[in-house]
Amino acid sequence: MVKFNTADARKRQKRDATPSVEQIKHDKITELAEKYWSTNAEVPPTSYNPQIVEDIYHEEIVRHKFQTKRIAVLEISQYLENYLWTNFDTEKSTYSHVMSMVCMVNEKIREGVPIWDVFHKDAEKFPGFFRRVLEIILDVEGTGLIEKCTVLTFIGGAFSSLEIELVRKQVQHLVSLHVWHCLSEGRREQEFLRFPKWKKYWKAMLKRDEKESEDKKGQMIFYRTFFKILIQNFLDLLDNQDYTQSELNKYFLLFAERFMELMVDLQALLPTRRYINVLIDDLHLIVKCQMSALLELGEGNLFSQLLDRLKFYAHFEISNETGDSLNELDVMTIHYNKITDLQQAVFIKFPEMRQFSLSNVNSIDTRAALIKHFKCLSFDNLKQLGSHLNLIHDDEDESLTEQLLIEILVFHYERRISQIKRLNAMALYPTEEMIWNENVVPSAYHSSSGQVLALPKLNLQFLTLHDYLLRNFELFRLESTYQIRQDIEDAVFRLKPWKSEDGSTLFTGWARMAQPILRFAVVEVAKPYLGESKPSRVRADVTINLNVRTEVKSEWESLRRHDACFLVTVKPPNTSPTRYDLKGDFESQVGLTYVRGCEVEGMLDASGRVIEDGPEPRPHIAGDTRTFRVVLDANQYKIDLDEISKGNEDVYENLNILLRRKPKENNFKAVLETIRDLMNINCVVPDWLHDIVLGYGDPSSAHYSKIPNELPVLDFNDTFLDMDHIKESLPGYNVVVKENTKNPLALERPFRLTFHDVKDKANGESDDTSEKLLHVEPYTLEKRGPYPRNAPNMNKIRFTATQVEAIRSGMQPGLTLVVGPPGTGKTDVATQIISNIYHNFPEQRTLIVTHSNQALNQLFEKIIALDVDERHLLRLGHGEEDLDTEKDFSRYGRVNFVLAKRIELLNEVERLKQSLGVTGDVSYTCETSGFFFVYHVLPRWEEFNIKVRCDAEKTIPVETVGEAFPFHTFFDDAPQPLFNSNSLEEDMETANGCFRYIKKLFEQLEEFRAFELLRTGIDRSRYLLVKEAKIIAMTCTHAALKRRELVDLIFQYDNILMEESAQILEIETFIPLLLQNPEQGRIRLKRWIMIGDHHQLPPVIKNMAFQKYGNMEQSLFARFVRLGVPTVELDAQGRARPSISDLYKWRYKSLGDLPHVKIENEYRVANPGFTFEYQIVNVESYNGIGESEPSPYFFQNLAEAEYVVGTFMYMRLLGYPAEKITILTTYNGQKALIRDVITSRCGNNPLIGFPNKISTVDKFQGQQNDYILLSLVRSKTVGHLRDVRRLVVAMSRARLGLYVFARVKLFANCFELTPAFKIFTQRPTKLHLFPVETYPSTRLFTQSIPENGEVVMNDMPQMVGYVYEMYMEKLKSLPQPEQMEVVEKPDVQAIEKPRPIPIEFEETFIIEKPAEVHLEVSIPIMEVPDEEPVVVTTTTEVND
């Protein structure tokens, strides 16, 4: 995909803020670090010198105007950790020392690395440091604007880290009830009247404060007045600024924006807004900002947007006292009470406003009406009214003006449109105004620019569920808009529009995803619904010409109902096809004018009717012209009509491009509609989850141990393999075994466990000192029938103690969080939890949700293999076709299964009828079968029971059971003899088992009876979903798309299990909780099990601004972990060799290894041909070329690509199976390059071929392979591998062998990567080979190898030459080409003329073509004997 950068050129340059390794190496800071604080220096560091801190601050930070690149060099050198903090002194450290520390913290915030860990060492110094920082920003004369901006960033970072106790203790002083000392007495008493409870707190606080020392009182005064002084200083700065100059001071603008950002952040969190909200209102911050001249300037656009956000949160619908959400009626009541109080005050004091006092509220509460009435009052009367209403402190304040007083009164008393009404009137499709607005949808290069944005943030806490949904709605909409922008730019660029002589638009290019519009016509504008002004429906017909390739034409004709498309108008300025400037402004180059969204209703047939979706083949339509019926956004259509009425152009007359999007990326509208629906209803979350979702209260309150209905008795079914397994898994319990009543000697599974500590707690007898008693009751499963297939499938995994705790927690009611490091059996634990819930609570229904179809299929395949009745399984959404089973578990597949099963069961009934000698057609329907069971089967069974009944006076011979059994003939096909006559009990159990088999047969038929009554496939599938299925699986995307349909069907469920929770967007995790309507105001949800790993990669967000600034990459799972919700962390991995798992174990608390990875042969045997089972290989630049970037973020490193491919070829020549090798890289550009190199060199060669996969690390998360070859690509900067989560994923994909190709010094010097690279660098960084071996090997990897057999590769060219020689030797050992049999390709040219790996290459570059962008790399190939040198040119389409 072609990516345009529509931001200014200077913004593009900011993203290279991180210095390159060469710059770091030769930098003055590096020299100072080596001398004074580096722990890796050859000589011990020199003692602390405060002058060094002064010099660095003034020369490297201030002189460079706080340039990010200079600060990054310092931060990377561990300046904060090793020098600044260790030598900080609260009293003695200078201003420069404190500001240097602030800069280092801000750099960590920017990079997204752990911020506060360094301060936990010597934590007692942190309060003093924090106080010093606050003092700096209040110093009006001594601190410049740029320093104040820096400090504001620090304070904002502190308020975003409330989960860190060290930070929380400091910031809470600034926003506590103490700040109300800054209010006037009248305003404070007014608040106390509204919330009487706070007056009690106030009095108690005053008594406490009186007892404090003078020093402590001085500190308290500083903290409680901090925000008052800060706000007053800001307002003074705002008033004193000269707005007549041609360009405002950029640091003033940045300071104003950062200040507003901080105010918004304070208002958006309940703990910080509760008291500070009143102070902000009392100081009239919003009103005074609204009157500022800054808003009238273009430079104040972002400030204005931030002010709007502050205004929104200042009046948010929430009770500051209780934290409860206010509904529309509550808000209206509060508003009416305020207006009524105002009218009473005016009636008493100002007779001239009698009309205002007696008017109805609706006629006077608009802005215009209020201004009209208040202008009748004199300035003195306005001041008197403001004082009476406690809106102003001092009548003599010189800053008061008549306009300010009126604005204050209007601000407090005007009627506000509710947010939900605005939301309902909003168009869900983005338009051109939104798509290319840099302040709304920033470019991808935000993180290093330090820019403030008017975006919502997903942090730890939210005000209400409405706030939670609204923030997610806005961010999801903006992220979708960013992706839509990329798609539109790519498609329009490829179409190459230009203006003809008559002014019409012509297209000389071609795009797969867009077509020029031939005709567009609005065909229906339906009347509005009652009470609405927008049309109820707007439909249009769009005609295009599909004279394109067959497969592309098929894609267009396959557009389904509800697919989102976009209608675009371009009016190009160029009068001939022109090459575009990729770095220039997109809109002006192509003349983009309008963008409107639409939803496909269907394609029209020859008679103009919509072709319905369905299994029937589509009718053939002659020619290439196709017309699609689309539904326009009614809200947007009304807005456009209003603009037309004002004399503006009709948008719908000039639309000339129809654009479609990839189906997997085109679900945004359905998700946005779902979120909006949730905001329009009384969104009910279970009581035990509500506060945790919002981030308040006790984070452990939803854990099973804190919930009152904790279950003391749990049937673990087949979880435990034996009694020893129970004792190993529950070490804190004294295990007592109850006898099996049926078989006292049996100590075999299944086991039922009784936890007596839970019983005691429920009875109020809990004693922590008492011994925990656990009663284990083995029991025998009832026989289900005489056939071998009737035996249940049993678990074969010996779960560890932590896995058992996770299973136990998942079986209990409440919230369960399972942290599953790589290879720890997350899926097995999930499967066992589902199985145990299914057997313990057969009447309950469980919903399974995952991030991807692949994960869902893996989980579903394991569930199928367990003892779960097939008819109770259902898989929704696309992807079930990838299941590794012949059975179809989709909705219609299950309907077909039920219908086929019904026939099979009715045939069994027929056979039973014949065996009993009954006449009549009893197996015609499920209903007749039911009568047959009642009138023929049950009587015979009751007669049998009478015959074999024994009591104290009557003894029954063993043979009687077999003789009296009435169903011998029916079970003739079962293993014989049916009855062994060994004991009466054994034969009776066999007889009961046979009857259970028969009874279950009729029970299933009774369940299937509904399918006889329901005639259509859709009705049957809905019944299956709502009534029959007990385990329903879907992806989170499907849940969001189908929520409305599921709710309408009255879909109900009791439990949710989410796999890959840490990879799911916050809102997509939340929506599955609300797929059912509440019953009497309560949701029936009982369990929520979330399984994931927040130490691995988060959800994928393409826009860096939304990812980092909006924190959209934070999953709900990760937020719960941050909040301190109890987790079960699995602690034993069974995927990789222990030595390989050491590379990522350090990221987890106590990750160990399962026994099999230590003792099984495949883990102990060496990797043939390699000295080490893992190694990092240093790859230097070749011919001066390291990493290259042919297009933004499309990073490539040809030297590494060649080295990786050479190693792959080497492995294949030794006999490694291709399916056991995967090549990974950290960038899409490198993936494309490696694929090209392999394709051109060995892809079609039967000796080598392709590896199992060539993928990026991000895409390969959740997968594994035996051998991984990993290219880290970057040679100038570390790049996004500095995110430790990506490193963990990269290191944990390999089972037996991991070989990493990278610039070792660059990554080894990165602080965050130190633990892994410290292990790597203990081994040589040159590739060590042992080529005398072939696959498979018998050598243990612990065995040393002879020195003369080892070959060391010094660099990539040596590896290339070596592999080429091996290849030629391999060819000589093979039969002659004409005698060889070549797989899949009869042409043996691949062997006759091998194309080995290159040893030279030129710079990678981009050829900018208007229609396509291709990567062209000229690679001279090594000379082949008797041949001229061959030059291979590989061409790759550039993808994002």
Coordinates of N, CA, C and O in Angstrom, one line a residue, residues 1066-1142:
E1066 N -9.8 -2.9 24.1 CA -10.6 -2.8 25.3 C -12.1 -2.9 25.0 O -12.8 -3.6 25.7
I1067 N -12.6 -2.2 24.0 CA -14.0 -2.2 23.7 C -14.5 -3.5 23.2 O -15.6 -3.9 23.5
E1068 N -13.6 -4.2 22.4 CA -14.0 -5.5 21.9 C -14.0 -6.6 22.9 O -14.6 -7.6 22.8
T1069 N -13.3 -6.3 24.0 CA -13.4 -7.2 25.2 C -14.7 -7.0 26.0 O -15.3 -7.9 26.5
F1070 N -15.1 -5.7 26.0 CA -16.2 -5.3 26.9 C -17.6 -5.7 26.2 O -18.5 -6.1 26.9
I1071 N -17.7 -5.6 24.9 CA -18.9 -5.8 24.2 C -19.5 -7.2 24.5 O -20.7 -7.4 24.7
P1072 N -18.7 -8.3 24.5 CA -19.2 -9.6 24.7 C -19.9 -9.8 26.1 O -20.7 -10.7 26.3
L1073 N -19.6 -8.9 27.0 CA -20.4 -8.9 28.3 C -21.8 -8.6 28.1 O -22.7 -8.9 29.0
L1074 N -22.1 -7.9 27.0 CA -23.4 -7.3 26.9 C -24.2 -7.8 25.6 O -24.8 -7.0 24.9
L1075 N -24.0 -9.1 25.4 CA -24.7 -9.7 24.2 C -26.1 -10.2 24.6 O -26.8 -10.8 23.8
Q1076 N -26.5 -9.9 25.9 CA -27.8 -10.4 26.3 C -28.5 -9.2 27.1 O -27.8 -8.4 27.7
N1077 N -29.8 -9.2 27.1 CA -30.5 -8.2 27.8 C -30.6 -8.6 29.3 O -30.7 -9.7 29.6
P1078 N -30.6 -7.6 30.1 CA -30.8 -7.9 31.6 C -32.2 -8.4 31.9 O -33.2 -8.1 31.2
E1079 N -32.2 -9.3 32.9 CA -33.5 -9.8 33.4 C -33.8 -9.2 34.7 O -33.1 -9.3 35.7
Q1080 N -34.9 -8.4 34.7 CA -35.2 -7.6 35.9 C -34.1 -6.7 36.4 O -33.8 -6.7 37.6
G1081 N -33.4 -6.1 35.4 CA -32.3 -5.2 35.8 C -31.0 -5.9 36.2 O -30.1 -5.2 36.6
R1082 N -30.9 -7.2 36.0 CA -29.7 -7.9 36.4 C -29.2 -8.8 35.2 O -30.0 -9.4 34.5
I1083 N -27.9 -8.9 35.0 CA -27.3 -9.8 34.0 C -27.1 -11.1 34.6 O -26.6 -11.2 35.8
R1084 N -27.4 -12.2 33.9 CA -27.2 -13.5 34.5 C -25.8 -14.0 34.4 O -25.5 -15.2 34.8
L1085 N -24.8 -13.2 34.0 CA -23.4 -13.6 33.9 C -22.9 -14.0 35.2 O -23.0 -13.2 36.2
K1086 N -22.3 -15.2 35.3 CA -21.7 -15.7 36.6 C -20.2 -15.7 36.6 O -19.6 -15.6 37.7
R1087 N -19.6 -16.0 35.5 CA -18.2 -16.2 35.4 C -17.6 -15.4 34.2 O -18.2 -15.4 33.1
W1088 N -16.4 -14.8 34.4 CA -15.7 -14.2 33.3 C -14.3 -14.6 33.5 O -13.6 -14.2 34.4
I1089 N -13.8 -15.5 32.6 CA -12.5 -16.0 32.6 C -11.7 -15.4 31.5 O -12.1 -15.5 30.3
M1090 N -10.6 -14.7 31.8 CA -9.8 -14.0 30.8 C -8.4 -14.7 30.9 O -7.8 -14.7 31.9
I1091 N -7.9 -15.1 29.7 CA -6.6 -15.8 29.6 C -5.8 -15.0 28.6 O -6.2 -14.8 27.5
G1092 N -4.6 -14.6 29.0 CA -3.8 -13.9 28.1 C -2.4 -13.7 28.7 O -2.1 -14.2 29.7
D1093 N -1.6 -12.8 28.0 CA -0.3 -12.5 28.5 C 0.0 -11.0 28.2 O 0.3 -10.7 27.0
H1094 N -0.1 -10.2 29.2 CA 0.2 -8.7 28.9 C 1.7 -8.4 28.7 O 2.0 -7.3 28.3
H1095 N 2.5 -9.4 28.9 CA 4.0 -9.2 28.6 C 4.3 -9.5 27.1 O 5.4 -9.4 26.7
Q1096 N 3.3 -10.0 26.3 CA 3.4 -10.1 24.9 C 2.7 -9.0 24.2 O 2.2 -8.0 24.9
L1097 N 2.6 -9.0 22.9 CA 2.2 -7.8 22.1 C 0.7 -7.5 22.4 O -0.1 -8.4 22.5
P1098 N 0.4 -6.2 22.4 CA -0.9 -5.7 22.7 C -1.7 -5.7 21.4 O -1.2 -6.1 20.3
P1099 N -3.0 -5.2 21.4 CA -3.7 -5.1 20.1 C -3.0 -4.2 19.1 O -2.3 -3.3 19.5
V1100 N -3.2 -4.5 17.9 CA -2.6 -3.8 16.8 C -3.3 -2.5 16.5 O -4.5 -2.5 16.2
I1101 N -2.6 -1.3 16.7 CA -3.2 0.0 16.4 C -2.2 0.6 15.4 O -1.0 0.8 15.7
K1102 N -2.7 1.0 14.2 CA -1.8 1.5 13.2 C -1.3 2.9 13.4 O -0.2 3.3 13.0
N1103 N -2.2 3.7 14.0 CA -1.8 5.1 14.1 C -1.1 5.3 15.5 O -1.6 5.0 16.5
M1104 N 0.1 5.9 15.4 CA 0.9 6.0 16.6 C 0.3 6.9 17.6 O 0.5 6.8 18.8
A1105 N -0.4 8.0 17.2 CA -1.0 8.9 18.1 C -2.1 8.2 18.9 O -2.1 8.4 20.2
F1106 N -2.9 7.4 18.3 CA -4.0 6.7 19.1 C -3.4 5.6 19.9 O -3.9 5.3 21.0
Q1107 N -2.3 5.0 19.4 CA -1.7 3.9 20.1 C -1.0 4.4 21.4 O -1.2 3.8 22.4
K1108 N -0.2 5.4 21.3 CA 0.5 5.9 22.4 C -0.1 7.0 23.2 O -0.3 6.9 24.4
Y1109 N -0.6 8.0 22.5 CA -1.2 9.2 23.2 C -2.6 8.8 23.8 O -2.8 9.1 24.9
G1110 N -3.4 8.2 23.0 CA -4.7 7.7 23.4 C -4.7 6.4 24.2 O -5.7 6.0 24.8
N1111 N -3.5 5.8 24.2 CA -3.3 4.5 24.9 C -4.3 3.4 24.5 O -4.7 2.6 25.2
M1112 N -4.6 3.5 23.2 CA -5.6 2.6 22.6 C -5.1 1.2 22.6 O -5.9 0.2 22.5
E1113 N -3.8 1.0 22.6 CA -3.2 -0.3 22.6 C -3.4 -1.1 23.9 O -3.1 -2.3 24.0
Q1114 N -3.8 -0.4 24.9 CA -4.0 -1.0 26.2 C -5.2 -1.9 26.2 O -6.3 -1.5 25.9
S1115 N -5.1 -3.2 26.4 CA -6.2 -4.1 26.5 C -6.9 -4.0 27.9 O -6.2 -3.6 28.8
L1116 N -8.1 -4.5 27.9 CA -8.8 -4.5 29.2 C -8.0 -5.5 30.2 O -8.0 -5.3 31.4
F1117 N -7.5 -6.6 29.6 CA -6.7 -7.5 30.4 C -5.5 -6.8 31.1 O -5.3 -6.9 32.3
A1118 N -4.8 -6.0 30.3 CA -3.6 -5.3 30.8 C -4.0 -4.3 31.8 O -3.3 -4.1 32.8
R1119 N -5.1 -3.6 31.6 CA -5.6 -2.6 32.6 C -6.0 -3.3 33.9 O -5.7 -2.7 35.0
F1120 N -6.6 -4.4 33.8 CA -7.0 -5.1 35.1 C -5.7 -5.5 35.8 O -5.7 -5.4 37.1
V1121 N -4.7 -5.9 35.1 CA -3.4 -6.3 35.8 C -2.8 -5.0 36.4 O -2.3 -5.1 37.6
R1122 N -2.8 -3.9 35.7 CA -2.3 -2.6 36.3 C -3.1 -2.2 37.5 O -2.6 -1.7 38.5
L1123 N -4.4 -2.5 37.5 CA -5.2 -2.1 38.7 C -5.0 -3.0 39.9 O -5.4 -2.6 41.0
G1124 N -4.3 -4.1 39.7 CA -4.1 -5.0 40.8 C -5.1 -6.1 41.0 O -5.2 -6.7 42.1
V1125 N -5.9 -6.4 39.9 CA -6.8 -7.5 40.0 C -6.0 -8.8 40.2 O -5.0 -9.0 39.4
P1126 N -6.4 -9.7 41.1 CA -5.6 -10.9 41.3 C -5.5 -11.8 40.0 O -6.5 -11.9 39.3
T1127 N -4.3 -12.3 39.8 CA -4.1 -13.1 38.6 C -3.5 -14.5 39.0 O -2.9 -14.6 40.1
V1128 N -3.7 -15.4 38.2 CA -3.0 -16.7 38.3 C -2.0 -16.8 37.2 O -2.4 -16.8 36.0
E1129 N -0.7 -16.8 37.5 CA 0.3 -16.8 36.5 C 0.9 -18.2 36.4 O 1.5 -18.7 37.3
L1130 N 0.7 -18.8 35.2 CA 1.2 -20.1 35.0 C 2.7 -20.1 35.0 O 3.3 -19.1 34.5
D1131 N 3.3 -21.1 35.6 CA 4.7 -20.9 36.0 C 5.6 -22.0 35.4 O 6.7 -22.2 35.9
A1132 N 5.2 -22.8 34.4 CA 6.0 -23.8 33.9 C 5.7 -23.9 32.4 O 4.6 -24.1 31.9
Q1133 N 6.8 -23.7 31.6 CA 6.6 -23.8 30.1 C 7.1 -25.1 29.6 O 8.0 -25.8 30.1
G1134 N 6.4 -25.6 28.5 CA 6.7 -26.9 28.0 C 6.9 -26.8 26.5 O 6.8 -27.8 25.8
R1135 N 7.3 -25.6 26.0 CA 7.5 -25.4 24.6 C 9.0 -25.6 24.2 O 9.3 -26.3 23.2
A1136 N 9.9 -24.8 24.8 CA 11.2 -24.6 24.4 C 12.3 -25.3 25.3 O 12.0 -25.6 26.4
R1137 N 13.4 -25.5 24.7 CA 14.6 -26.0 25.5 C 14.7 -25.0 26.7 O 14.5 -23.8 26.5
P1138 N 15.1 -25.5 27.9 CA 15.3 -24.6 29.0 C 16.3 -23.4 28.7 O 16.1 -22.3 29.1
S1139 N 17.3 -23.7 27.9 CA 18.3 -22.7 27.6 C 17.7 -21.6 26.7 O 18.0 -20.4 26.9
I1140 N 16.8 -21.9 25.8 CA 16.1 -20.9 25.0 C 15.1 -20.2 25.8 O 14.9 -18.9 25.7
S1141 N 14.4 -20.9 26.7 CA 13.4 -20.2 27.5 C 14.0 -19.2 28.5 O 13.4 -18.2 28.9
D1142 N 15.3 -19.4 28.8 CA 16.0 -18.4 29.7 C 16.0 -17.0 29.0 O 16.2 -16.0 29.7

